[in-house]
Short mmCIF file of C-alpha atoms and ligand atoms in Angstrom, two decimals:
data_model
loop_
_atom_site.label_atom_id
_atom_site.label_comp_id
_atom_site.label_asym_id
_atom_site.label_seq_id
_atom_site.Cartn_x
_atom_site.Cartn_y
_atom_site.Cartn_z
CA MET A 1 -12.90 -186.41 -66.40
CA GLN A 2 -15.22 -184.82 -63.80
CA ASN A 3 -16.49 -181.34 -64.63
CA ASN A 4 -17.33 -178.72 -62.06
CA THR A 5 -16.58 -180.71 -58.98
CA LEU A 6 -14.53 -179.66 -56.00
CA LEU A 7 -12.08 -181.46 -53.73
CA ILE A 8 -11.15 -179.96 -50.35
CA VAL A 9 -8.19 -180.85 -48.17
CA GLY A 10 -7.76 -179.19 -44.79
CA SER A 11 -8.38 -179.82 -41.12
CA ILE A 12 -11.39 -181.40 -39.44
CA ALA A 13 -11.36 -180.32 -35.83
CA ILE A 14 -12.96 -180.07 -32.45
CA ASP A 15 -12.55 -176.44 -31.39
CA SER A 16 -12.74 -174.58 -28.10
CA ILE A 17 -13.25 -170.86 -28.57
CA GLU A 18 -13.16 -167.87 -26.25
CA THR A 19 -14.35 -164.45 -27.36
CA PRO A 20 -14.43 -161.26 -25.28
CA PHE A 21 -18.09 -162.04 -24.46
CA ASP A 22 -18.62 -165.78 -24.44
CA SER A 23 -17.03 -169.17 -25.01
CA ARG A 24 -17.76 -172.65 -26.35
CA LYS A 25 -15.96 -175.92 -25.71
CA ASN A 26 -15.63 -178.88 -28.08
CA ILE A 27 -17.57 -177.63 -31.07
CA LEU A 28 -17.19 -178.77 -34.65
CA GLY A 29 -14.53 -176.84 -36.57
CA GLY A 30 -11.60 -177.15 -38.94
CA SER A 31 -10.90 -175.51 -42.27
CA THR A 32 -12.40 -178.39 -44.28
CA THR A 33 -15.58 -178.41 -42.24
CA TYR A 34 -16.28 -174.71 -42.69
CA SER A 35 -15.56 -174.69 -46.41
CA LEU A 36 -17.45 -177.94 -47.10
CA VAL A 37 -20.70 -176.72 -45.54
CA VAL A 38 -20.87 -173.83 -48.01
CA SER A 39 -19.37 -175.43 -51.13
CA GLY A 40 -21.48 -178.59 -50.73
CA GLU A 41 -24.55 -176.40 -51.36
CA ASN A 42 -23.10 -175.18 -54.67
CA VAL A 43 -21.24 -178.04 -56.40
CA PRO A 44 -20.54 -181.73 -55.75
CA THR A 45 -17.77 -181.52 -53.17
CA SER A 46 -15.49 -184.27 -51.90
CA ILE A 47 -13.01 -184.12 -49.09
CA VAL A 48 -9.80 -185.80 -48.05
CA GLY A 49 -9.11 -185.78 -44.33
CA ILE A 50 -8.86 -187.60 -41.03
CA VAL A 51 -10.90 -187.73 -37.82
CA GLY A 52 -10.48 -189.79 -34.66
CA TYR A 53 -12.69 -192.36 -32.97
CA ASP A 54 -14.13 -189.55 -30.83
CA PHE A 55 -15.53 -187.56 -33.78
CA PRO A 56 -19.12 -186.72 -32.79
CA LYS A 57 -22.18 -188.16 -34.51
CA GLU A 58 -23.43 -184.68 -35.31
CA GLY A 59 -20.17 -184.04 -37.24
CA LYS A 60 -20.50 -187.29 -39.19
CA LYS A 61 -24.04 -186.31 -40.19
CA ILE A 62 -22.83 -182.97 -41.52
CA PHE A 63 -20.03 -184.56 -43.52
CA LYS A 64 -22.45 -187.10 -45.00
CA LYS A 65 -24.95 -184.42 -45.92
CA TYR A 66 -22.56 -182.01 -47.65
CA SER A 67 -19.97 -184.38 -49.21
CA ASN A 68 -20.40 -185.97 -52.60
CA ASN A 69 -18.30 -188.90 -51.40
CA LEU A 70 -16.44 -189.77 -48.21
CA ASP A 71 -14.07 -192.23 -49.91
CA ASP A 72 -11.03 -190.41 -48.52
CA LEU A 73 -12.21 -189.62 -45.01
CA ILE A 74 -10.10 -191.74 -42.67
CA ILE A 75 -11.46 -192.64 -39.25
CA SER A 76 -8.40 -193.29 -37.14
CA LYS A 77 -7.75 -194.91 -33.76
CA GLY A 78 -6.31 -191.63 -32.45
CA LYS A 79 -8.20 -188.55 -31.28
CA THR A 80 -9.63 -185.92 -33.61
CA PHE A 81 -7.41 -182.84 -34.10
CA SER A 82 -8.40 -180.24 -31.54
CA TRP A 83 -7.66 -176.55 -31.39
CA GLY A 84 -8.30 -173.78 -28.89
CA GLY A 85 -8.38 -170.10 -29.78
CA LYS A 86 -9.00 -166.85 -27.93
CA TYR A 87 -9.99 -163.54 -29.49
CA LEU A 88 -8.81 -160.31 -27.96
CA LYS A 89 -10.96 -157.20 -27.52
CA ASN A 90 -10.31 -155.80 -31.01
CA TRP A 91 -11.37 -159.14 -32.65
CA ASP A 92 -8.44 -158.88 -35.07
CA ASP A 93 -5.88 -160.56 -32.84
CA ARG A 94 -6.31 -164.24 -32.07
CA GLU A 95 -4.19 -166.31 -29.70
CA THR A 96 -3.87 -170.04 -30.18
CA LEU A 97 -4.45 -171.59 -26.74
CA PHE A 98 -3.58 -175.15 -27.75
CA THR A 99 -3.16 -177.36 -30.80
CA ASP A 100 -3.56 -181.06 -30.17
CA LEU A 101 -2.76 -182.85 -33.42
CA GLY A 102 -4.05 -186.29 -32.36
CA ALA A 103 -4.77 -188.44 -35.43
CA PHE A 104 -3.61 -185.59 -37.65
CA GLU A 105 0.01 -186.23 -36.66
CA ASP A 106 0.37 -189.19 -39.02
CA PHE A 107 -2.03 -187.95 -41.70
CA LYS A 108 -0.91 -188.32 -45.31
CA PRO A 109 -3.67 -187.55 -47.82
CA VAL A 110 -4.09 -190.39 -50.32
CA LEU A 111 -6.60 -189.86 -53.12
CA SER A 112 -8.85 -192.67 -54.32
CA LYS A 113 -9.49 -192.91 -58.05
CA SER A 114 -12.84 -191.17 -57.48
CA ASN A 115 -11.02 -188.07 -56.20
CA GLN A 116 -8.13 -187.76 -58.63
CA ASN A 117 -9.93 -185.85 -61.38
CA HIS A 118 -11.77 -182.92 -59.87
CA SER A 119 -11.92 -179.70 -61.88
CA HIS A 120 -11.38 -177.53 -58.78
CA ILE A 121 -9.29 -178.08 -55.66
CA PHE A 122 -9.39 -176.08 -52.46
CA LEU A 123 -6.23 -176.44 -50.37
CA ALA A 124 -7.76 -175.14 -47.14
CA ASN A 125 -5.55 -174.22 -44.21
CA ILE A 126 -3.24 -177.14 -43.40
CA HIS A 127 0.54 -177.80 -43.55
CA PRO A 128 1.74 -176.95 -47.09
CA ASP A 129 3.48 -180.36 -47.45
CA LEU A 130 0.05 -182.01 -47.13
CA GLN A 131 -1.41 -179.53 -49.63
CA GLN A 132 1.41 -180.47 -52.02
CA LEU A 133 0.59 -184.20 -51.73
CA VAL A 134 -2.94 -183.48 -52.93
CA ILE A 135 -1.69 -181.47 -55.91
CA ASP A 136 0.71 -184.30 -56.80
CA GLN A 137 -2.12 -186.85 -56.91
CA SER A 138 -4.59 -184.69 -58.87
CA LEU A 139 -4.55 -185.77 -62.49
CA ASN A 140 -6.93 -183.30 -64.16
CA SER A 141 -4.65 -181.21 -66.36
CA ASN A 142 -7.13 -178.29 -66.42
CA LYS A 143 -7.66 -178.17 -62.67
CA ILE A 144 -7.98 -174.86 -60.85
CA ILE A 145 -6.25 -174.84 -57.49
CA ALA A 146 -7.09 -172.37 -54.73
CA ILE A 147 -5.03 -172.14 -51.56
CA ASP A 148 -5.53 -170.67 -48.11
CA THR A 149 -2.84 -170.58 -45.43
CA MET A 150 -2.01 -169.08 -42.04
CA ASN A 151 0.84 -167.26 -40.28
CA LEU A 152 2.05 -170.51 -38.65
CA TRP A 153 3.03 -172.01 -42.04
CA ILE A 154 4.55 -168.73 -43.22
CA ASP A 155 6.72 -168.84 -40.08
CA ILE A 156 7.73 -172.50 -40.06
CA ALA A 157 7.28 -173.86 -43.61
CA LYS A 158 7.90 -170.94 -45.97
CA ASP A 159 9.79 -172.94 -48.62
CA SER A 160 7.11 -175.63 -48.81
CA LEU A 161 4.46 -172.91 -48.98
CA HIS A 162 6.28 -171.20 -51.87
CA ASN A 163 6.29 -174.48 -53.78
CA VAL A 164 2.55 -174.92 -53.31
CA LEU A 165 1.91 -171.29 -54.28
CA SER A 166 3.84 -171.68 -57.51
CA SER A 167 1.59 -174.63 -58.49
CA SER A 168 -1.64 -172.85 -57.54
CA ASP A 169 -3.99 -170.46 -59.35
CA ILE A 170 -5.81 -168.57 -56.60
CA LEU A 171 -4.54 -167.41 -53.20
CA PHE A 172 -6.75 -166.30 -50.30
CA ILE A 173 -4.79 -164.42 -47.67
CA ASN A 174 -5.52 -161.80 -45.02
CA GLU A 175 -3.72 -158.47 -44.76
CA SER A 176 -1.27 -159.36 -41.97
CA GLU A 177 -0.40 -162.72 -43.53
CA ALA A 178 0.17 -160.99 -46.88
CA SER A 179 2.75 -158.67 -45.30
CA LEU A 180 4.39 -161.51 -43.38
CA LEU A 181 4.69 -163.63 -46.53
CA SER A 182 5.79 -160.90 -48.96
CA GLY A 183 7.80 -158.67 -46.61
CA LYS A 184 5.88 -155.71 -48.10
CA LYS A 185 3.75 -153.17 -46.27
CA THR A 186 0.88 -152.63 -48.70
CA ILE A 187 -1.48 -155.22 -50.12
CA TYR A 188 -0.74 -153.82 -53.61
CA ASP A 189 2.98 -154.59 -53.33
CA SER A 190 2.23 -157.99 -51.75
CA ALA A 191 -0.25 -158.91 -54.48
CA SER A 192 2.22 -158.05 -57.20
CA ILE A 193 4.86 -160.31 -55.61
CA PHE A 194 2.33 -163.17 -55.36
CA LEU A 195 1.24 -162.73 -58.99
CA ASP A 196 4.91 -162.92 -60.02
CA LEU A 197 5.06 -166.39 -58.43
CA GLY A 198 2.62 -167.56 -61.11
CA LEU A 199 -0.66 -167.19 -59.22
CA LYS A 200 -3.45 -165.92 -61.47
CA ILE A 201 -5.64 -164.42 -58.77
CA VAL A 202 -4.87 -163.08 -55.30
CA VAL A 203 -7.71 -162.26 -52.92
CA VAL A 204 -6.73 -160.23 -49.87
CA LYS A 205 -9.30 -160.55 -47.08
CA LYS A 206 -9.68 -157.36 -45.03
CA GLY A 207 -12.09 -158.57 -42.33
CA GLY A 208 -14.73 -155.94 -41.59
CA GLN A 209 -13.36 -153.83 -44.48
CA GLY A 210 -14.23 -156.41 -47.16
CA ALA A 211 -11.80 -157.89 -49.66
CA GLU A 212 -9.76 -156.99 -52.70
CA LEU A 213 -9.06 -159.19 -55.73
CA PHE A 214 -5.96 -158.79 -57.88
CA SER A 215 -5.02 -160.37 -61.19
CA ASN A 216 -2.74 -159.20 -63.98
CA GLU A 217 -5.82 -157.81 -65.72
CA GLU A 218 -8.00 -156.41 -62.97
CA ASN A 219 -8.48 -155.20 -59.43
CA ILE A 220 -11.93 -155.65 -57.87
CA LYS A 221 -12.88 -154.33 -54.43
CA ILE A 222 -15.82 -155.46 -52.34
CA GLY A 223 -17.15 -154.10 -49.05
CA ALA A 224 -18.34 -156.17 -46.11
CA TYR A 225 -21.92 -156.88 -45.07
CA LYS A 226 -22.08 -155.47 -41.53
CA VAL A 227 -23.25 -157.87 -38.84
CA ASN A 228 -22.86 -158.32 -35.11
CA VAL A 229 -19.75 -160.51 -34.73
CA VAL A 230 -20.14 -163.39 -32.28
CA ASP A 231 -17.26 -165.66 -33.39
CA PRO A 232 -14.98 -164.94 -36.37
CA THR A 233 -13.58 -168.50 -36.50
CA GLY A 234 -13.84 -170.07 -39.93
CA ALA A 235 -14.84 -166.91 -41.79
CA GLY A 236 -11.78 -167.24 -44.05
CA ASP A 237 -12.52 -170.90 -44.78
CA VAL A 238 -16.14 -170.11 -45.55
CA PHE A 239 -15.08 -167.23 -47.82
CA GLY A 240 -12.67 -169.54 -49.68
CA GLY A 241 -15.15 -172.44 -49.97
CA ALA A 242 -17.92 -170.17 -51.24
CA PHE A 243 -15.57 -168.34 -53.67
CA ILE A 244 -14.12 -171.45 -55.33
CA SER A 245 -17.43 -173.31 -55.49
CA THR A 246 -19.14 -170.30 -57.10
CA LEU A 247 -16.37 -170.25 -59.69
CA ALA A 248 -16.77 -174.01 -60.20
CA GLN A 249 -20.49 -173.41 -60.81
CA GLY A 250 -19.59 -171.07 -63.67
CA GLY A 251 -19.87 -167.80 -61.70
CA THR A 252 -17.74 -164.75 -62.47
CA LEU A 253 -15.01 -163.43 -60.18
CA SER A 254 -17.48 -160.79 -58.94
CA ASP A 255 -20.12 -163.45 -58.20
CA SER A 256 -17.49 -165.42 -56.30
CA LEU A 257 -16.45 -162.40 -54.24
CA VAL A 258 -20.07 -161.60 -53.44
CA ASN A 259 -20.97 -165.15 -52.43
CA GLY A 260 -17.77 -165.54 -50.39
CA SER A 261 -18.43 -162.29 -48.51
CA ALA A 262 -22.12 -163.04 -47.97
CA MET A 263 -21.48 -166.53 -46.57
CA ALA A 264 -18.64 -165.23 -44.36
CA SER A 265 -21.06 -162.66 -42.90
CA PHE A 266 -23.35 -165.50 -41.78
CA CYS A 267 -20.41 -167.46 -40.38
CA VAL A 268 -19.33 -164.79 -37.90
CA GLU A 269 -22.84 -164.29 -36.51
CA GLY A 270 -22.69 -167.44 -34.40
CA PHE A 271 -20.22 -169.83 -32.80
CA GLY A 272 -18.67 -172.47 -35.05
CA THR A 273 -20.81 -173.66 -37.93
CA SER A 274 -24.13 -172.81 -36.23
CA CYS A 275 -25.12 -169.96 -38.56
CA ILE A 276 -23.82 -171.32 -41.88
CA LEU A 277 -25.88 -174.47 -41.35
CA ASN A 278 -29.07 -172.40 -41.27
CA VAL A 279 -28.87 -169.80 -44.01
CA SER A 280 -32.22 -168.81 -45.53
CA GLU A 281 -32.28 -168.37 -49.30
CA GLU A 282 -34.07 -165.03 -48.93
CA GLU A 283 -31.55 -163.59 -46.45
CA LEU A 284 -28.66 -164.81 -48.63
CA GLU A 285 -30.12 -163.10 -51.72
CA ASP A 286 -30.64 -159.93 -49.71
CA ARG A 287 -27.03 -159.85 -48.51
CA LYS A 288 -25.74 -160.68 -51.99
CA SER A 289 -27.64 -157.83 -53.63
CA ASN A 290 -26.34 -155.47 -50.96
CA LEU A 291 -22.77 -156.69 -51.60
CA TYR A 292 -23.07 -156.38 -55.41
CA SER A 293 -23.67 -152.67 -54.83
CA THR A 294 -20.33 -152.35 -53.00
CA LEU A 295 -18.27 -153.78 -55.90
CA SER A 296 -15.83 -151.41 -57.59
CA SER A 297 -12.91 -151.85 -59.92
P1 LIG B 301 -9.90 -169.50 -39.64
O1 LIG B 301 -10.69 -168.78 -38.59
O2 LIG B 301 -10.40 -169.27 -41.02
O3 LIG B 301 -8.43 -169.29 -39.47
O4 LIG B 301 -10.13 -171.07 -39.40
C1 LIG B 301 -10.27 -171.60 -38.13
C2 LIG B 301 -10.17 -173.11 -38.16
O5 LIG B 301 -8.82 -173.50 -38.45
C3 LIG B 301 -10.50 -173.69 -36.80
O6 LIG B 301 -11.72 -174.38 -36.86
C4 LIG B 301 -9.32 -174.61 -36.45
O7 LIG B 301 -9.73 -175.91 -36.10
C5 LIG B 301 -8.48 -174.65 -37.72
N1 LIG B 301 -7.05 -174.59 -37.40
C6 LIG B 301 -6.44 -173.87 -36.43
N2 LIG B 301 -5.11 -174.09 -36.42
C7 LIG B 301 -4.87 -175.00 -37.41
C8 LIG B 301 -3.70 -175.67 -37.90
N3 LIG B 301 -2.50 -175.45 -37.38
N4 LIG B 301 -3.84 -176.52 -38.95
C9 LIG B 301 -5.06 -176.72 -39.50
N5 LIG B 301 -6.19 -176.15 -39.07
C10 LIG B 301 -6.11 -175.31 -38.04
#
């Protein structure tokens, strides 16, 4: 059995992003990519995913650097999944401009022996049927499973998503997705419905307002570290990757909230992964100590 190791399944993408002020074409993205870059710094992290023949060298380097093993990274003959998104003036609303599945269309995660026994699993944003396949192949009976999702899957794959949720321990979800999934207006009512599904922890992400953690025993609130937002893409994936890897390292729920929020604050300061790839230890500690002071329960 492997202790304190993390497996991530999600998307590996080439993104094109437009914000109210600027844009970038064909930059490295995907829910796995964002979460791996932060979790790989904390615990041995492996990934299961697919890229196409066109996946850039710079992306391969990053995956090699942050992954414990790449046994289950498939390099396919198709094109890498690509996604385009546009943020509106208020930053909260995002339009999907295009989704080109490419190699992702036929992707079925298959876990090698080396990846069947991780203590922690992060089901990053991806179709819930693919998340389920990873759960089904994970043999560690004490595993802790965290899941992230998006409005698309709540709209088109709600039953599959419910199945995954009932096998998971921790849910990361933003406020609007929480309402869409639960049918309830407040995050308190939503969280109580999610906990009734068998989840042990629900973390509602509130963007610039911070986040709130719910379990049957406690409710912890955290503020946000204020920064100048350049590109919010991936902040949720970074939050989730930092949260679950801090927990896998033996951190408390508060430590996990603080690290998740601190790393997400770096993420939004630049396009794509540019800022999370260059976090200074000193600046991270500074943001964490600021965020510890915003905790309340
Ligand atoms: P977030 O901003 O946390 O929602 O994550 C953004 C990342 O999700 C981008 O880098 C996209 O490549 C990826 N993404 C967007 N749509 C999908 C989708 N339908 N399935 C999987 N990943 C996606």
